[in-house]
Every structure is written in C-alpha cells, then in structure tokens.
Short mmCIF file of N, CA, C and O in Angstrom, two decimals:
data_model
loop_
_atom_site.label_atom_id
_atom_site.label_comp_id
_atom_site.label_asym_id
_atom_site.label_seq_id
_atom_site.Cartn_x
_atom_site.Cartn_y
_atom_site.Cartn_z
N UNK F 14 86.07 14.99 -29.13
CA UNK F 14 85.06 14.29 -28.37
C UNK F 14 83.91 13.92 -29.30
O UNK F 14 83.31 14.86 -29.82
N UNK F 15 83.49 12.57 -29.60
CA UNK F 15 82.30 12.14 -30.33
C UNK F 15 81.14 11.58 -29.49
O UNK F 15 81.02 10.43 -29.09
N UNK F 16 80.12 12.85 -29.26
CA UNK F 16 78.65 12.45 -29.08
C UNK F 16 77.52 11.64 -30.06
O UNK F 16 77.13 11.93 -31.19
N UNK F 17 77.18 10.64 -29.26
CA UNK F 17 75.97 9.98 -30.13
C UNK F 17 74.87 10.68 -29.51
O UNK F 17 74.97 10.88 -28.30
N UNK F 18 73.78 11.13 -30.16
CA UNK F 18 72.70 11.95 -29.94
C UNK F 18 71.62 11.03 -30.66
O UNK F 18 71.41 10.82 -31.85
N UNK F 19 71.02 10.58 -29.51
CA UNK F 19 69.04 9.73 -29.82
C UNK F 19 67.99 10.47 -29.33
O UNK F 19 67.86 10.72 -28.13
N UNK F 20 67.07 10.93 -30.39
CA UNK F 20 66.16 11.29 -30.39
C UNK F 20 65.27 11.24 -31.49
O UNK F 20 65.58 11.77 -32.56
N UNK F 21 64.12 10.60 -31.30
CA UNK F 21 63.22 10.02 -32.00
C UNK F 21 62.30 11.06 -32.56
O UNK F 21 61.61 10.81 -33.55
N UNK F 22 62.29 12.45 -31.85
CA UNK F 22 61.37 13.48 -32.44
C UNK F 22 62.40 14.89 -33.02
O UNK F 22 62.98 15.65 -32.23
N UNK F 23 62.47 15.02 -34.61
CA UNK F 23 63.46 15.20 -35.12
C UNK F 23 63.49 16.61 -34.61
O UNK F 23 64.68 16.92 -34.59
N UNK F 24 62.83 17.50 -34.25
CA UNK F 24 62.70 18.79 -34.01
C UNK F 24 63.85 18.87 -32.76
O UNK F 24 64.98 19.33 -32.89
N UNK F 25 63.22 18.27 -31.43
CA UNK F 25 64.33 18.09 -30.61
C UNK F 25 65.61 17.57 -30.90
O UNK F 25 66.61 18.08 -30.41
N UNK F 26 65.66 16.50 -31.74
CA UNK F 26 67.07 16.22 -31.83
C UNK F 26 67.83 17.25 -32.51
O UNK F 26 69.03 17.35 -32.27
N UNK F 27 67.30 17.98 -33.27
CA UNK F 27 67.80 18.95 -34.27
C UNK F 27 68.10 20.58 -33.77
O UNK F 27 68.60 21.55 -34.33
N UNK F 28 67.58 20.36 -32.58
CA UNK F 28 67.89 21.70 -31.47
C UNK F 28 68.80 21.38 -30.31
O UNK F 28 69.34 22.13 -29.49
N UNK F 29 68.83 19.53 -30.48
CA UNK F 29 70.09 19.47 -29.24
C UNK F 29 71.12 19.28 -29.98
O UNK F 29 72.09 19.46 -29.25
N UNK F 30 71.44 19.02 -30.98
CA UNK F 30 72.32 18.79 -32.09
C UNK F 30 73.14 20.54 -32.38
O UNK F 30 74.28 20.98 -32.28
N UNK F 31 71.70 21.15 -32.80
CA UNK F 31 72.41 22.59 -32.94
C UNK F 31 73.20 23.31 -31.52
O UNK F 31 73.98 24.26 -31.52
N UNK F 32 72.88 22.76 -30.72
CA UNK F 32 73.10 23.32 -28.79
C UNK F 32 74.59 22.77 -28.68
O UNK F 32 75.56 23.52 -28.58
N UNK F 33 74.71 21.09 -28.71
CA UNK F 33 75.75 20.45 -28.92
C UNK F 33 76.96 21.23 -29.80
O UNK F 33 78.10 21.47 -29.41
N UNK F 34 76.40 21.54 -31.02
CA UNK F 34 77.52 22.42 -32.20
C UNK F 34 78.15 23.01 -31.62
O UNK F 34 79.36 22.75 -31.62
N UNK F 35 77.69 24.00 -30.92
CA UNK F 35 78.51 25.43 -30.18
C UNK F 35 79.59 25.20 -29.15
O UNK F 35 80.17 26.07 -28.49
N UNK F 36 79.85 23.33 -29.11
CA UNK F 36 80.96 23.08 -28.42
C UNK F 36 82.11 22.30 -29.38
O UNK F 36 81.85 21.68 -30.42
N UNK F 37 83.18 22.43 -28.92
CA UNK F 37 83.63 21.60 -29.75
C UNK F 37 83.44 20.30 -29.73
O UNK F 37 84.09 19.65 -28.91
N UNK F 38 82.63 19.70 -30.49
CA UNK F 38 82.15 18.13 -30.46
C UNK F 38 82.39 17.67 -31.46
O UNK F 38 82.77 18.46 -32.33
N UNK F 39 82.25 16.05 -31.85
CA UNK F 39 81.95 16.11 -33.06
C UNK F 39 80.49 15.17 -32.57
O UNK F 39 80.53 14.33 -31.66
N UNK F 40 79.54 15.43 -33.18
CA UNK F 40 78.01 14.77 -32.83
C UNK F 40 77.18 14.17 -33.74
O UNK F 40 76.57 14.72 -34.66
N UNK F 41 77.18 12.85 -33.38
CA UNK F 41 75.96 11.62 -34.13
C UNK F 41 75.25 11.84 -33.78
O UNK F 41 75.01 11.72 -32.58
N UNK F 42 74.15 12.53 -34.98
CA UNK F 42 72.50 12.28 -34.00
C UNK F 42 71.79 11.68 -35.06
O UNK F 42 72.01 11.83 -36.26
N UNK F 43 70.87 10.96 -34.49
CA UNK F 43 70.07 10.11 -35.20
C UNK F 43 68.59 9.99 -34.56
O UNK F 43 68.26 10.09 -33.38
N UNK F 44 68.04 9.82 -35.35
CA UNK F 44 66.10 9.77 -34.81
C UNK F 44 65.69 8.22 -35.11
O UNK F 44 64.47 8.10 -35.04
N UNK F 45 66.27 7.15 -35.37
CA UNK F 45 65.83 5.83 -35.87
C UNK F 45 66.48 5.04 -34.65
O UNK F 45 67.58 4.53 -34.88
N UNK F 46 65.95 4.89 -33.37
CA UNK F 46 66.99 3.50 -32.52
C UNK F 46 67.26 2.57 -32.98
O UNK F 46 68.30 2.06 -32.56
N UNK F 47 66.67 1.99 -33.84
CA UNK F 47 67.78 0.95 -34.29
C UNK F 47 68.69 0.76 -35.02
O UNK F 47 69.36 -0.27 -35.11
N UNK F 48 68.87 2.33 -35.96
CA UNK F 48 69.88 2.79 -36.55
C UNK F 48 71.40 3.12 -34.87
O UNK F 48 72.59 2.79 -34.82
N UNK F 49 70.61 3.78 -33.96
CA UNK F 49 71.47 3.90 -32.98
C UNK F 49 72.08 3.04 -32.29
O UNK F 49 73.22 3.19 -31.85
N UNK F 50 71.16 1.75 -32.08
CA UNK F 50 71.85 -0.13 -32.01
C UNK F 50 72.71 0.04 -32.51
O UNK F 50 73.69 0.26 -31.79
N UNK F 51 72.88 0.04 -33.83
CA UNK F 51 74.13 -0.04 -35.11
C UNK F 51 75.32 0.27 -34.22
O UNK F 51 76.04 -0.49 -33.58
N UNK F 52 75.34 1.98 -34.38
CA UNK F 52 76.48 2.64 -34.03
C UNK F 52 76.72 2.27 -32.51
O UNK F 52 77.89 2.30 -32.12
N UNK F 53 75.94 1.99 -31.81
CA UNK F 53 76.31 1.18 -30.32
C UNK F 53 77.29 0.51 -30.09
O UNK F 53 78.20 0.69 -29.27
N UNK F 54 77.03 -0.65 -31.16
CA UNK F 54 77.75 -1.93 -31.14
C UNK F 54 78.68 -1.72 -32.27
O UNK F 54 79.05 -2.83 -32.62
N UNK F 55 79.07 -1.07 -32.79
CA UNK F 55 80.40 -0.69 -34.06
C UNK F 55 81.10 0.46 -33.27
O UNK F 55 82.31 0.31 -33.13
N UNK F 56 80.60 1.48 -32.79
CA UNK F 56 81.45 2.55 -32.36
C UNK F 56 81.83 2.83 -31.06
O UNK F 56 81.18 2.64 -30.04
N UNK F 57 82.80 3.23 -31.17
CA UNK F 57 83.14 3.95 -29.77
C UNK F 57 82.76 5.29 -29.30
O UNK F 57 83.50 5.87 -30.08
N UNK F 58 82.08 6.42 -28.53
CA UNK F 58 81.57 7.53 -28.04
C UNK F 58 81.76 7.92 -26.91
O UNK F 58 81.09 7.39 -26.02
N UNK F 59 82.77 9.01 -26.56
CA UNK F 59 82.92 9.83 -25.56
C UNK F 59 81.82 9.92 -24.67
O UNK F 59 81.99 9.86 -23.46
N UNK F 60 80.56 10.09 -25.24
CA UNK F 60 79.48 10.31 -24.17
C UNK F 60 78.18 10.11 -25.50
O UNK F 60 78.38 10.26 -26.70
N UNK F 61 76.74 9.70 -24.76
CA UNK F 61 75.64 9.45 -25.29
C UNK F 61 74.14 10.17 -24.58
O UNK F 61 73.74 9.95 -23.43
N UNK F 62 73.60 10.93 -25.45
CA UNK F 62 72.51 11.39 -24.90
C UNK F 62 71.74 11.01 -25.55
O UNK F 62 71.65 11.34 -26.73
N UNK F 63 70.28 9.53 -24.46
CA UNK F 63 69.46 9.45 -25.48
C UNK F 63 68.01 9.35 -24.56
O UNK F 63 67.87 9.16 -23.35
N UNK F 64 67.04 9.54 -25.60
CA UNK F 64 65.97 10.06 -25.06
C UNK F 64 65.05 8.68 -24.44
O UNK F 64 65.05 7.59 -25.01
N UNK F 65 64.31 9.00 -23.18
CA UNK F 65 63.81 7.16 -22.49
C UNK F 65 62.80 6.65 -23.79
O UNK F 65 62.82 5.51 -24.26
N UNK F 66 61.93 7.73 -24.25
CA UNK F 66 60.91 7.02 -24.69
C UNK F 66 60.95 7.24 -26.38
O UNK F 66 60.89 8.30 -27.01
N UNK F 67 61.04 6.09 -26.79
CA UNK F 67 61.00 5.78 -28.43
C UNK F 67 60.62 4.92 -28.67
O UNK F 67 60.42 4.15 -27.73
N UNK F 68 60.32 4.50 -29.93
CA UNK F 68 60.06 3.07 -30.41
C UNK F 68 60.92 2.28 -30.41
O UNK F 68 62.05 2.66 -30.72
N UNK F 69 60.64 0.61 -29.96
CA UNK F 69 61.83 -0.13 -29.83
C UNK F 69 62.86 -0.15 -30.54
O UNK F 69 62.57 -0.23 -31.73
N UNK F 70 64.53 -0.09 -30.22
CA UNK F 70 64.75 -0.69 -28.73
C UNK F 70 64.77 1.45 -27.78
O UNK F 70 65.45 2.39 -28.18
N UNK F 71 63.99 1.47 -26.84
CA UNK F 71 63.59 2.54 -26.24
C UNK F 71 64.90 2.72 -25.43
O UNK F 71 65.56 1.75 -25.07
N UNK F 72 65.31 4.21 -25.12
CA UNK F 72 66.77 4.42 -24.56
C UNK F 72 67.26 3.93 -23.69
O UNK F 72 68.48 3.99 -23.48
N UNK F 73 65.80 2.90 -22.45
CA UNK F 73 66.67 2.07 -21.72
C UNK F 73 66.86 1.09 -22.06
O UNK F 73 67.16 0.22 -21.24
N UNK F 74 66.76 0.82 -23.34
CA UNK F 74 67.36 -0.72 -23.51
C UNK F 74 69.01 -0.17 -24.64
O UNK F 74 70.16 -0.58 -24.46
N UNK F 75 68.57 0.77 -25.66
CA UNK F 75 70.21 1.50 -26.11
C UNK F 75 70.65 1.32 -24.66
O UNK F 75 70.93 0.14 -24.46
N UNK F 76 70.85 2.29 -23.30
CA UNK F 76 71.58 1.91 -22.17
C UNK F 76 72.07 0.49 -22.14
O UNK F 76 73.12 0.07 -22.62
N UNK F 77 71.17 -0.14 -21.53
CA UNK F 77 71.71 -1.76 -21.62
C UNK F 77 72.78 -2.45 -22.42
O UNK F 77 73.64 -3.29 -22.14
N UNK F 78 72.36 -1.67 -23.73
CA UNK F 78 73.32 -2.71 -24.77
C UNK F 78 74.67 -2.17 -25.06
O UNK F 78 75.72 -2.75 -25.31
N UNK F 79 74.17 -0.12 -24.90
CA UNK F 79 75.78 0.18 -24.71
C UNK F 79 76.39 -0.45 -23.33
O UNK F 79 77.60 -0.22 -23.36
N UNK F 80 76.08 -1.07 -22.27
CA UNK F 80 76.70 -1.56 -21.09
C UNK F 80 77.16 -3.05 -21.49
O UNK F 80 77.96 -3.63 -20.76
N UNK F 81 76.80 -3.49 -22.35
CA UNK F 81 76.87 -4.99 -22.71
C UNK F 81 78.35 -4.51 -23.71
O UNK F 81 79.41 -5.13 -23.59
N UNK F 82 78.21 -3.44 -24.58
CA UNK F 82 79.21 -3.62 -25.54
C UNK F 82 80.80 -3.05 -25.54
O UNK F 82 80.93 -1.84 -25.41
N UNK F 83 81.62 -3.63 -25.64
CA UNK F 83 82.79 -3.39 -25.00
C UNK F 83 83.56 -1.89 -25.10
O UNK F 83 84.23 -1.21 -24.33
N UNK F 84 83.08 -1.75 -26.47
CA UNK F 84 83.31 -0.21 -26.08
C UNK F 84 82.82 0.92 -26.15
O UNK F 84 83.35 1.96 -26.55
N UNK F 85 81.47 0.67 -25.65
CA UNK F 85 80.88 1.60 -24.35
C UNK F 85 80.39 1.68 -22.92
O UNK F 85 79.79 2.44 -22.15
N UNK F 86 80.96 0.52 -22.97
CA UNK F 86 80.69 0.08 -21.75
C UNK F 86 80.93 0.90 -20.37
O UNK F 86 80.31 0.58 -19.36
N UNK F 87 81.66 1.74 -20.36
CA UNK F 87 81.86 2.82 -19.42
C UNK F 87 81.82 4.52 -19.96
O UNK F 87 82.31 5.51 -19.43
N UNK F 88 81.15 4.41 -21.01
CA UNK F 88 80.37 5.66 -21.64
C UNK F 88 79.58 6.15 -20.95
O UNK F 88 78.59 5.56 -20.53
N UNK F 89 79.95 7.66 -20.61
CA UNK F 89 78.68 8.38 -19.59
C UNK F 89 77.73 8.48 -20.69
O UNK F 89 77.89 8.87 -21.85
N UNK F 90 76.40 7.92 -19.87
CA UNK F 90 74.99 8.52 -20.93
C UNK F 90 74.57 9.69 -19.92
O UNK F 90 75.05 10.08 -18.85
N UNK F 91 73.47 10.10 -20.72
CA UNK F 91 72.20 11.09 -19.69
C UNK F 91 71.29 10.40 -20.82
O UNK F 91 71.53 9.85 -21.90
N UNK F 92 70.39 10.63 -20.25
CA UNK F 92 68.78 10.20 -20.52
C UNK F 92 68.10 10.93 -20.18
O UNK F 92 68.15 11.29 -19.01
N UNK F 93 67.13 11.50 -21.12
CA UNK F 93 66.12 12.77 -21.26
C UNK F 93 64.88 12.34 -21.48
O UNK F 93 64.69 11.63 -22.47
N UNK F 94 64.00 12.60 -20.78
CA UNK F 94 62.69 12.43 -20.86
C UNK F 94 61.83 13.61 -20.16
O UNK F 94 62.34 14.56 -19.56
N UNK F 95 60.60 13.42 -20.33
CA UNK F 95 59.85 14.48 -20.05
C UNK F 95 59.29 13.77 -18.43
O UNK F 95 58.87 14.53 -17.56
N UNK F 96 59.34 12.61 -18.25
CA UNK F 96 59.11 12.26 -17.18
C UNK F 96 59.20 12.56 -15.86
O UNK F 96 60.41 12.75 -15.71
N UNK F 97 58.44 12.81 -14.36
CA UNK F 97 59.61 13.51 -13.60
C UNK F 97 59.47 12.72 -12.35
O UNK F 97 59.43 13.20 -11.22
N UNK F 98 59.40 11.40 -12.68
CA UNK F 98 58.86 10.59 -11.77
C UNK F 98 60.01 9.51 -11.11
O UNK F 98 60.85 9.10 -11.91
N UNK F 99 60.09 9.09 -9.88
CA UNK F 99 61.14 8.52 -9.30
C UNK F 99 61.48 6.97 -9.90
O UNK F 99 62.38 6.17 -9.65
N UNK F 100 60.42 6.94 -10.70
CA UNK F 100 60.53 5.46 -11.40
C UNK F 100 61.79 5.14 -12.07
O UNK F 100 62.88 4.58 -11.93
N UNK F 101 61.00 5.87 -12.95
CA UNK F 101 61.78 6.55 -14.29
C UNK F 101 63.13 6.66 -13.84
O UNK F 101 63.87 6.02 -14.59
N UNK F 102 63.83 7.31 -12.80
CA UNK F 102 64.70 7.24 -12.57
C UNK F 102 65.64 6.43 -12.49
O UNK F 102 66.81 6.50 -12.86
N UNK F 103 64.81 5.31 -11.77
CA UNK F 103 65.55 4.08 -10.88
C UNK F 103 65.61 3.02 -11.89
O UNK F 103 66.32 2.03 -11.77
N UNK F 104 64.65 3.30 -13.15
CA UNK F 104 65.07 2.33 -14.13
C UNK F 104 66.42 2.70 -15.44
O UNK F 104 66.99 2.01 -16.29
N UNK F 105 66.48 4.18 -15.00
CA UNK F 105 67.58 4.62 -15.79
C UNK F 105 68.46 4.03 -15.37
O UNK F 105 69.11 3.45 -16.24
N UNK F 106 69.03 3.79 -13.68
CA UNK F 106 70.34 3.67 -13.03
C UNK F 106 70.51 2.35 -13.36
O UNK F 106 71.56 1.81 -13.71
N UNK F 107 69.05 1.72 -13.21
CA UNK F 107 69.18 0.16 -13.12
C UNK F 107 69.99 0.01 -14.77
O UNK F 107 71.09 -0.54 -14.85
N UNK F 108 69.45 0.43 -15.71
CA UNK F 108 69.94 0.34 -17.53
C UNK F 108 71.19 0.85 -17.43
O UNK F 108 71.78 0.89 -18.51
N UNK F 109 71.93 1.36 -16.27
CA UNK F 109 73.37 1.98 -16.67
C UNK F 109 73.35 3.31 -16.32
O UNK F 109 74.33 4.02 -16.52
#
C-alpha cells in the first residue's frame, strides 16, 4: 500500500510519517505542495493524507486535482486540520 503524506510543518509530518511506519506501508511524505502536485499527477496512491492549510496549492485544491487526475481519482484522502468548524468541512467534501 503507497501513502502520499502532505504536510507543510515538518515536525508533524515527521510524526505522522513515523505513526504511518508501524504499518505496513510504503509512505511519501513531503512538506512542499507543489512538490505534492508533482506526485499527484505522475503517481498512483492507495490513499492520501493531506493537511487543509498550506501554502499554495493548499490541500483543498491537492483534493481537487487528485479528483481531476486519472489515477487518483477515486483515492481515499483524509484531510487534517486543526479546524473544527462545519465549513471547513463542507469544503473538504465539496474538493473530494
């Protein structure tokens, strides 16, 4: 199973990365989104966890484009934010 892992603040990514390890995965993580664009649109991924708020393109737009690209297009994401607001939500579902 290959996880792509976005997170823009390396501490967290580097503790969900280590969390991730303890399964059998194999896991992309990266702190640059537009390094994560890249692998979007070139790779294929079992599943994607990426965080809402980063510098552009921000995880609901990664969502979007993995939905645009053919093969991820039916890639389960989750989306992590510190947010806990119903917005936030409804713009996740709306991005995929």
């Amino acid at each position: 199973m290959r996880v792509l892992l976005v997170d823009d603040e390396k501490d967290a990514n580097r503790a969900m990365a280590c969390f991730l390890g303890s399964f059998d995965v194999e896991i992309l993580h990266v702190t640059d989104s537009v390094e994560a664009a890249r692998h979007i649109t070139n790779q294929h991924f079992d599943a994607m966890i990426i965080d809402v708020h980063m510098p552009s393109p921000d995880g609901l737009e990664l969502t979007r484009l993995a939905r645009r690209a053919s093969n991820n297009r039916t890639t389960p994401i989750a989306l992590i934010t510190g947010d806990d607001d119903i917005e936030t939500r409804l713009k996740g579902l709306e991005a995929g």
